[in-house]
Each structure stands twice: as C-alpha cells, then as structure tokens.
Backbone as numpy.savetxt, mean C-alpha at the origin, in Angstrom:
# Nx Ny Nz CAx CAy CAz Cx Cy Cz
-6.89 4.45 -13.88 -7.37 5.06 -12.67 -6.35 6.14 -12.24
-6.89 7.49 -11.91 -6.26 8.69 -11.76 -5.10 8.15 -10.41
-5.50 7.33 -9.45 -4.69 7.08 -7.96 -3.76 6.64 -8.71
-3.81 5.54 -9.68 -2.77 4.71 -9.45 -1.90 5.40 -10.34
-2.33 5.93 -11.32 -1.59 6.76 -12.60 -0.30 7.88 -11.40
-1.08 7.91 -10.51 -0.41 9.61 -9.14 1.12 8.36 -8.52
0.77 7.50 -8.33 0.92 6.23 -7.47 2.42 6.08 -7.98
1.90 5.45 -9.51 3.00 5.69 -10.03 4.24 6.46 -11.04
3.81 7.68 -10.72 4.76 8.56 -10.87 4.87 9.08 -9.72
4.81 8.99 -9.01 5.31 9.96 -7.22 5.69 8.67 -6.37
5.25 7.71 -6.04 6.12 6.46 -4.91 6.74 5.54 -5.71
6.16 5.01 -7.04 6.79 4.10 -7.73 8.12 4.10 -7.98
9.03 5.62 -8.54 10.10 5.54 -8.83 11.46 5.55 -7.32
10.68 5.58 -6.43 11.70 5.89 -5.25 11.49 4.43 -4.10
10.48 3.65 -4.56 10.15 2.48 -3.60 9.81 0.90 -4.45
9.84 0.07 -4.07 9.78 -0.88 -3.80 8.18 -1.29 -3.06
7.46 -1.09 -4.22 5.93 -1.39 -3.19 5.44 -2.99 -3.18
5.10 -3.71 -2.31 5.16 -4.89 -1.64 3.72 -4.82 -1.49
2.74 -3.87 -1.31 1.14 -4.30 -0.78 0.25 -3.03 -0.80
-0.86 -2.34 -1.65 -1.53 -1.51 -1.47 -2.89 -1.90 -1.73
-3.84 -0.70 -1.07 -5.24 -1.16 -0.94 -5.50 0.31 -0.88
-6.61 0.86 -1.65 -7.31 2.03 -1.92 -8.78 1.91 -1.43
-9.18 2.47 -0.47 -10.48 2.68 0.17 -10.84 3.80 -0.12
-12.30 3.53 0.49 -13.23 5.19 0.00 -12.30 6.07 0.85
-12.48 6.08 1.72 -11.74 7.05 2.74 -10.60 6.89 3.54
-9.54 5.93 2.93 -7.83 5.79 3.65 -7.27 4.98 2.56
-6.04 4.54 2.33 -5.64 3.89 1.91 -4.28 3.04 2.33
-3.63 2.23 2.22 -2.37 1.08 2.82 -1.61 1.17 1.88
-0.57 1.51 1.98 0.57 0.69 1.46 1.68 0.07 2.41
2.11 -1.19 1.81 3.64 -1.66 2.27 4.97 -1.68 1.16
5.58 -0.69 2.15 6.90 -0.10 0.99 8.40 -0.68 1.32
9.47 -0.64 0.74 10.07 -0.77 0.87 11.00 0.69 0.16
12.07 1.29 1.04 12.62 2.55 0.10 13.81 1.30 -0.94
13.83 2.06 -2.31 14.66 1.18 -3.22 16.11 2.15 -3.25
16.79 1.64 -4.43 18.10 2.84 -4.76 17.66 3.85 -5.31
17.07 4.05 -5.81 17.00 5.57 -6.34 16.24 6.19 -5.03
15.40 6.02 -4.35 15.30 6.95 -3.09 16.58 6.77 -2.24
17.09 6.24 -2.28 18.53 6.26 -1.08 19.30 6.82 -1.95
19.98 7.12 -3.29 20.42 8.46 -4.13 20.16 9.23 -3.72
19.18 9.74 -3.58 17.65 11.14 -3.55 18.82 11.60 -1.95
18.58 10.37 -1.05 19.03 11.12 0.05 20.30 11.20 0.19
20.59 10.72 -0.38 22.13 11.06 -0.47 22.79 12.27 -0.92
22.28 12.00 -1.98 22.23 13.46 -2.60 21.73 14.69 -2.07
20.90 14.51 -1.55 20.04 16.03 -0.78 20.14 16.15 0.42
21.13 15.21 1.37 21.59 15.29 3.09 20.10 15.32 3.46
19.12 14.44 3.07 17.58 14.32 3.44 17.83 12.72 4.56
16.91 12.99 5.71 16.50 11.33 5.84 15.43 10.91 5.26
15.94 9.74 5.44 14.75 8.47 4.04 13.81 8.52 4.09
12.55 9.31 5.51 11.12 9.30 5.28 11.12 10.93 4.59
11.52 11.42 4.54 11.07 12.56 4.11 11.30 12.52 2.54
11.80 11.86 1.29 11.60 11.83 0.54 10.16 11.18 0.04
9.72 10.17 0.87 8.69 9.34 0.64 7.73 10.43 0.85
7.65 10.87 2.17 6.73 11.51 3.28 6.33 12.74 2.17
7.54 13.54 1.20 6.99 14.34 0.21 6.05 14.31 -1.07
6.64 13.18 -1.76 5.89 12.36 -2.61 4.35 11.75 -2.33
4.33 10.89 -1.34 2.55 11.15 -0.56 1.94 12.10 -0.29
2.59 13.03 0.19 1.71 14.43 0.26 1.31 15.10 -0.86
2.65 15.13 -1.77 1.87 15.34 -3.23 0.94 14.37 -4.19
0.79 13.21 -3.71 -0.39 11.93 -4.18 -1.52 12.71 -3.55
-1.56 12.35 -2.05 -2.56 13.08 -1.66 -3.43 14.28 -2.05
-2.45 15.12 -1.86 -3.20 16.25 -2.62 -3.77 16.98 -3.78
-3.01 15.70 -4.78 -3.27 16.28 -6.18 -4.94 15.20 -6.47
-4.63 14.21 -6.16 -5.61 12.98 -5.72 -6.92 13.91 -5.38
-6.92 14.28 -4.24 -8.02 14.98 -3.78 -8.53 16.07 -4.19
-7.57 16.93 -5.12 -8.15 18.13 -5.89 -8.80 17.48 -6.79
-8.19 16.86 -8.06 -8.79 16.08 -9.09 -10.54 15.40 -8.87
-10.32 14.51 -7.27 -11.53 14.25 -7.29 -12.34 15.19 -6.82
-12.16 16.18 -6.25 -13.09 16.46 -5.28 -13.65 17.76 -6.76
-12.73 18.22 -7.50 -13.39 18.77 -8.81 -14.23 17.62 -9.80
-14.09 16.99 -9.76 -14.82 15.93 -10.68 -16.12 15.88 -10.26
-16.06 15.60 -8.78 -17.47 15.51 -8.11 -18.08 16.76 -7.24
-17.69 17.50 -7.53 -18.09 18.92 -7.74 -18.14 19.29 -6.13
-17.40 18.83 -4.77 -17.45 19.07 -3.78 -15.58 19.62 -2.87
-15.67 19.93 -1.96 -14.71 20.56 -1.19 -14.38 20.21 -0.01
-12.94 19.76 0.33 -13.05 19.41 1.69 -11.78 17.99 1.32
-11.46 18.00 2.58 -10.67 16.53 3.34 -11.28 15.10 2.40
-10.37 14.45 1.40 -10.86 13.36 0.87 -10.54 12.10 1.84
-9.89 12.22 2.83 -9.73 10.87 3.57 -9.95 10.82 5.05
-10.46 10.19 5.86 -10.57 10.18 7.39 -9.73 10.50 8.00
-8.61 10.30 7.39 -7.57 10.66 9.15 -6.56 10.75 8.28
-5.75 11.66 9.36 -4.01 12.07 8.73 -3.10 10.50 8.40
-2.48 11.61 7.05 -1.71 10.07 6.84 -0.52 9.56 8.25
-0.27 8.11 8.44 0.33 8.04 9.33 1.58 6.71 8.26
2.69 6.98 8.86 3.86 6.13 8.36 4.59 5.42 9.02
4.76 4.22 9.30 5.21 3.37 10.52 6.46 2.74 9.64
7.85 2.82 10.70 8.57 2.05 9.92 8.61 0.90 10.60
9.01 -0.31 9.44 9.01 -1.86 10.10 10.15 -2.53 9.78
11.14 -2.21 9.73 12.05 -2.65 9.84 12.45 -3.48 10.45
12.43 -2.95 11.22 12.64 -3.70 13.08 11.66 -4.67 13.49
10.84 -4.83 12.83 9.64 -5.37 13.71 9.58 -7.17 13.04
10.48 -7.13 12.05 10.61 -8.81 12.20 9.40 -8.83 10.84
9.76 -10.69 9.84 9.43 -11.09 9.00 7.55 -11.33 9.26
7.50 -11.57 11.01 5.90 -12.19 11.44 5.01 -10.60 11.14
5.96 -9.18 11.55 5.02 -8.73 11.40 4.91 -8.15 10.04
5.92 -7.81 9.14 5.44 -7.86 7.70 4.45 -8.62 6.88
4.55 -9.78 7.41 3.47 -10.68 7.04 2.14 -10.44 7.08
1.95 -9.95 8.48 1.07 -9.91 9.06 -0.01 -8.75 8.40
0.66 -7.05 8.15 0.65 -6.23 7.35 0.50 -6.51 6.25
0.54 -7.82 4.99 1.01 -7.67 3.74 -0.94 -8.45 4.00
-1.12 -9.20 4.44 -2.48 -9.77 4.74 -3.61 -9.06 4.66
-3.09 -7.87 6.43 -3.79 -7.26 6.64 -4.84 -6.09 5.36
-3.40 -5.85 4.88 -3.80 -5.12 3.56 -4.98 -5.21 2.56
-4.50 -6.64 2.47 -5.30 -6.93 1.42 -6.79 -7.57 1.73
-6.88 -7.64 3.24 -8.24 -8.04 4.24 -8.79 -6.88 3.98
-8.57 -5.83 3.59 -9.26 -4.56 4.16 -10.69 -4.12 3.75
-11.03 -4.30 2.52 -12.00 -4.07 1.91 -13.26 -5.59 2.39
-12.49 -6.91 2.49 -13.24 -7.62 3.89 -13.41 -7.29 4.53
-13.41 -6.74 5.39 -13.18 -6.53 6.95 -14.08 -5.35 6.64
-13.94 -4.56 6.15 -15.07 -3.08 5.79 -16.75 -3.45 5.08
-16.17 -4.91 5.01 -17.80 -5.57 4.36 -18.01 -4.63 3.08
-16.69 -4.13 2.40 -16.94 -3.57 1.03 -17.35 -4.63 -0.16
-16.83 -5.62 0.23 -16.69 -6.65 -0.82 -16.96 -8.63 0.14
-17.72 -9.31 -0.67 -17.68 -10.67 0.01 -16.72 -11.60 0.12
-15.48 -11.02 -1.07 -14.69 -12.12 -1.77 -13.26 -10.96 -1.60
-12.36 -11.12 -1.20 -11.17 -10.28 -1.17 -10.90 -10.27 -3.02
-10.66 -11.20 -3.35 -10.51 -10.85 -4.96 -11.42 -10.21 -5.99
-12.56 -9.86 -4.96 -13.49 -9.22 -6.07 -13.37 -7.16 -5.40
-12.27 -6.89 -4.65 -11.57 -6.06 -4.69 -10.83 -5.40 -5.88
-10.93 -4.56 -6.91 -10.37 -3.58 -7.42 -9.20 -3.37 -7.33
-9.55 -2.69 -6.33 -8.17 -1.31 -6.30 -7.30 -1.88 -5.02
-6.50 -2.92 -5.27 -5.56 -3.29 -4.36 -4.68 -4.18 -4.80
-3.38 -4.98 -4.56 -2.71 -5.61 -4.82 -2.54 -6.86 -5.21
-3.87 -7.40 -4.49 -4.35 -8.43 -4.35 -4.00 -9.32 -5.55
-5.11 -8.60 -6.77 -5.46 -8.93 -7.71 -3.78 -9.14 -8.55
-2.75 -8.72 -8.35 -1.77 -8.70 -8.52 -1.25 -10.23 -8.70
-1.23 -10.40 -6.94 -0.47 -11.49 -6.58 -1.00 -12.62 -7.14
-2.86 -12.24 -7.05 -3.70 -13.85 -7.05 -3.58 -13.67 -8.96
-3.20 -13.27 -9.56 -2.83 -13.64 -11.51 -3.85 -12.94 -12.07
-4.70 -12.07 -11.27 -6.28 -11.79 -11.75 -5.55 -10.03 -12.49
-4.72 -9.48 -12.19 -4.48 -8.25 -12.88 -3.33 -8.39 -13.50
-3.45 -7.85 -14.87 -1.52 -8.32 -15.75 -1.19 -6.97 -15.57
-1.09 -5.85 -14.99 -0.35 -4.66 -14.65 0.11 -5.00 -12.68
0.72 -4.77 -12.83 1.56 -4.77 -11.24 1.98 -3.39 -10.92
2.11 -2.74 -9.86 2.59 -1.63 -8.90 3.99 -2.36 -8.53
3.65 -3.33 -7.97 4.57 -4.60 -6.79 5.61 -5.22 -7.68
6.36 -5.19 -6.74 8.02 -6.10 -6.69 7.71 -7.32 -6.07
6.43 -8.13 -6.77 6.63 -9.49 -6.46 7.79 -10.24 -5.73
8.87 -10.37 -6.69 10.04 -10.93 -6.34 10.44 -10.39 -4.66
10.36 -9.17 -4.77 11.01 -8.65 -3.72 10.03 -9.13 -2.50
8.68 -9.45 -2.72 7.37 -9.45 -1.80 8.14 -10.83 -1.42
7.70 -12.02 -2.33 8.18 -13.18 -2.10 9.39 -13.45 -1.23
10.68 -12.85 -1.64 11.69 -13.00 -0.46 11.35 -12.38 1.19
10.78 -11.26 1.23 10.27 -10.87 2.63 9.28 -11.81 3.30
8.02 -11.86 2.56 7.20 -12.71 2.86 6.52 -14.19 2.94
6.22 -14.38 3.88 5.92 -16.11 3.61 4.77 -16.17 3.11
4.55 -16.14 1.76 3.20 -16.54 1.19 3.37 -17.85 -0.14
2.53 -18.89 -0.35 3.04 -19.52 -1.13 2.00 -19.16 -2.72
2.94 -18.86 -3.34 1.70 -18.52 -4.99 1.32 -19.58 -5.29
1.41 -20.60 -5.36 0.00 -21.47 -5.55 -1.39 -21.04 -4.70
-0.94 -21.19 -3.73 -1.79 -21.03 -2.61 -2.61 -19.79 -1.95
-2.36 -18.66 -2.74 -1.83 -17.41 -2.68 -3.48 -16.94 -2.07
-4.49 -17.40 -2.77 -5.91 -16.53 -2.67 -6.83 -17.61 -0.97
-6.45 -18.62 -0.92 -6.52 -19.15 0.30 -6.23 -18.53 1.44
-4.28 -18.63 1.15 -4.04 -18.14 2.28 -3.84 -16.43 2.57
-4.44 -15.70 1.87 -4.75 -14.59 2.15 -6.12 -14.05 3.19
-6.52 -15.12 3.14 -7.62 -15.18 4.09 -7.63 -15.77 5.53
-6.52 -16.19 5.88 -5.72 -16.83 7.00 -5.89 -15.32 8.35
-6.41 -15.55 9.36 -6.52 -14.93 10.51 -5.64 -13.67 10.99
-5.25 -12.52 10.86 -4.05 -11.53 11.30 -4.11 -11.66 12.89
-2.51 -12.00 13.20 -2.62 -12.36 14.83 -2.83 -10.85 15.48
-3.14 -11.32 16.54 -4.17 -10.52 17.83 -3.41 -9.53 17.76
-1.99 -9.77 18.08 -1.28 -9.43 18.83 -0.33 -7.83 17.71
-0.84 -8.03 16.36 -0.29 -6.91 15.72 -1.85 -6.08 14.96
-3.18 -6.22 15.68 -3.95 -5.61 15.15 -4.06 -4.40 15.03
-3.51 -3.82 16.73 -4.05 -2.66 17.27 -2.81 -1.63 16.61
-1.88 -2.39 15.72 -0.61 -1.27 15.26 -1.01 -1.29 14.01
-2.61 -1.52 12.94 -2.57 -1.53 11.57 -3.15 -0.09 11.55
-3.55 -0.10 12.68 -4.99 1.09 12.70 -4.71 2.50 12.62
C-alpha cells in the first residue's frame, strides 16, 4: 500500500510509532520522537515538531498527488488540516485512552462491524492478524496498559468521557 510504503520512509525513520489508523478522509497516529529525530534536531538547531511536522507534510502531499492521479481527480484528499497534539504531559490514562481511541475509529465511523476486520491500522498488528508491523510494540507495551492476551477484547473497552472531545 502506497500510504504505508510514504509512512515508512518519511515518519518511520525519525519516530517510534505506537498506533495508526488510515481513513477515507483523516488519518491517526500515536508517535513517539526516537534518537535519530532528536540527532536531526540537534543537529539542525530545529525543535522536535518541526522535523516530524516536515515529514507529514511531505506524506501528505505526495499521498494525495499519487492518489488523486490514479483516480483521475483534483483537490484536498482529507477533511481537515492536519492537527498535532503533544502528550507528554497528559499522563499514561490519556495515552491509553488515544492508543484505543485509534484503533475504535473505523468502529465508530460504522466503516467496519468488527475493529479487526479493519485494514489499514495497527490493530491488526497488535491483535497477531498482520506479520509486518509499523509499531514499537515493545515500546507500546511499556507506555500502555494493554494486556496481549487479551488484546482484541480489550480494545473494545469504552474511551472515557472525559478525553473524547481532545481526539477530534
């Protein structure tokens, strides 16, 4: 798949990706910046979103030329400007909460009945159903409380109230 092929050569080598989900019209990720993007800024007196923040823009846009020539049309491939929230700060409940949310998405859009019968997302990763990974498992697992046995259950577990209105 052309996204993920973009995916990973432009965010893969500078991050630590923990959770993505590809929709018709937006897409999620949960990143983490790794060492070679903190080199990058080091090296270039850059701060740390703007190496990322460059690399997405060039996903984006090469993404959207490719398709929008394939399917023979012109114009904006996604609903709304990309937006980048850092979470640092915001504690293990709401990473969690985000790493869920993610992978709810194509639920929640009534794209799909079954979160694992999702494609193009991480999901399939975590739950053993895809042998190619994007994700730093390991790294997911220490941030997050999810248990891999349990993994396709509790992915379906409720996102609290209280961090909905900051996925959007």
């Amino acid at each position: 798949m052309f996204f993920i092929g973009k995916v990973r050569k432009l965010i893969y080598p500078v991050s630590d990706i923990l959770a993505w989900c590809l929709m018709p019209n937006h897409f999620h990720f949960l990143i983490c910046a790794n060492q070679e993007s903190e080199d990058f800024i080091k090296e270039s007196h850059r701060p740390n979103v703007q190496v990322l923040s460059k690399n997405f823009g060039t996903l984006l846009s090469s993404y959207s030329q490719a398709l929008n020539k394939s399917i023979k049309r012109r114009g904006k491939l996604f609903a709304h400007n990309t937006k980048a929230k850092l979470i640092s700060q915001q504690g293990n409940d709401y990473i969690e909460n985000c790493f869920f949310y993610i992978h709810q998405n194509p639920l929640n859009a009534r794209l799909v009945k079954k979160i694992e019968n999702w494609k193009y997302s991480s999901f399939q990763d975590y739950a053993g159903i895809s042998k190619e990974s994007l994700c730093n498992k390991n790294l997911a697992s220490d941030l997050i409380n999810f248990d891999k046995e349990n993994f396709i259950e509790q992915s379906y577990t409720v996102i609290e109230e209280k961090y909905l209105h900051s996925f959007h």
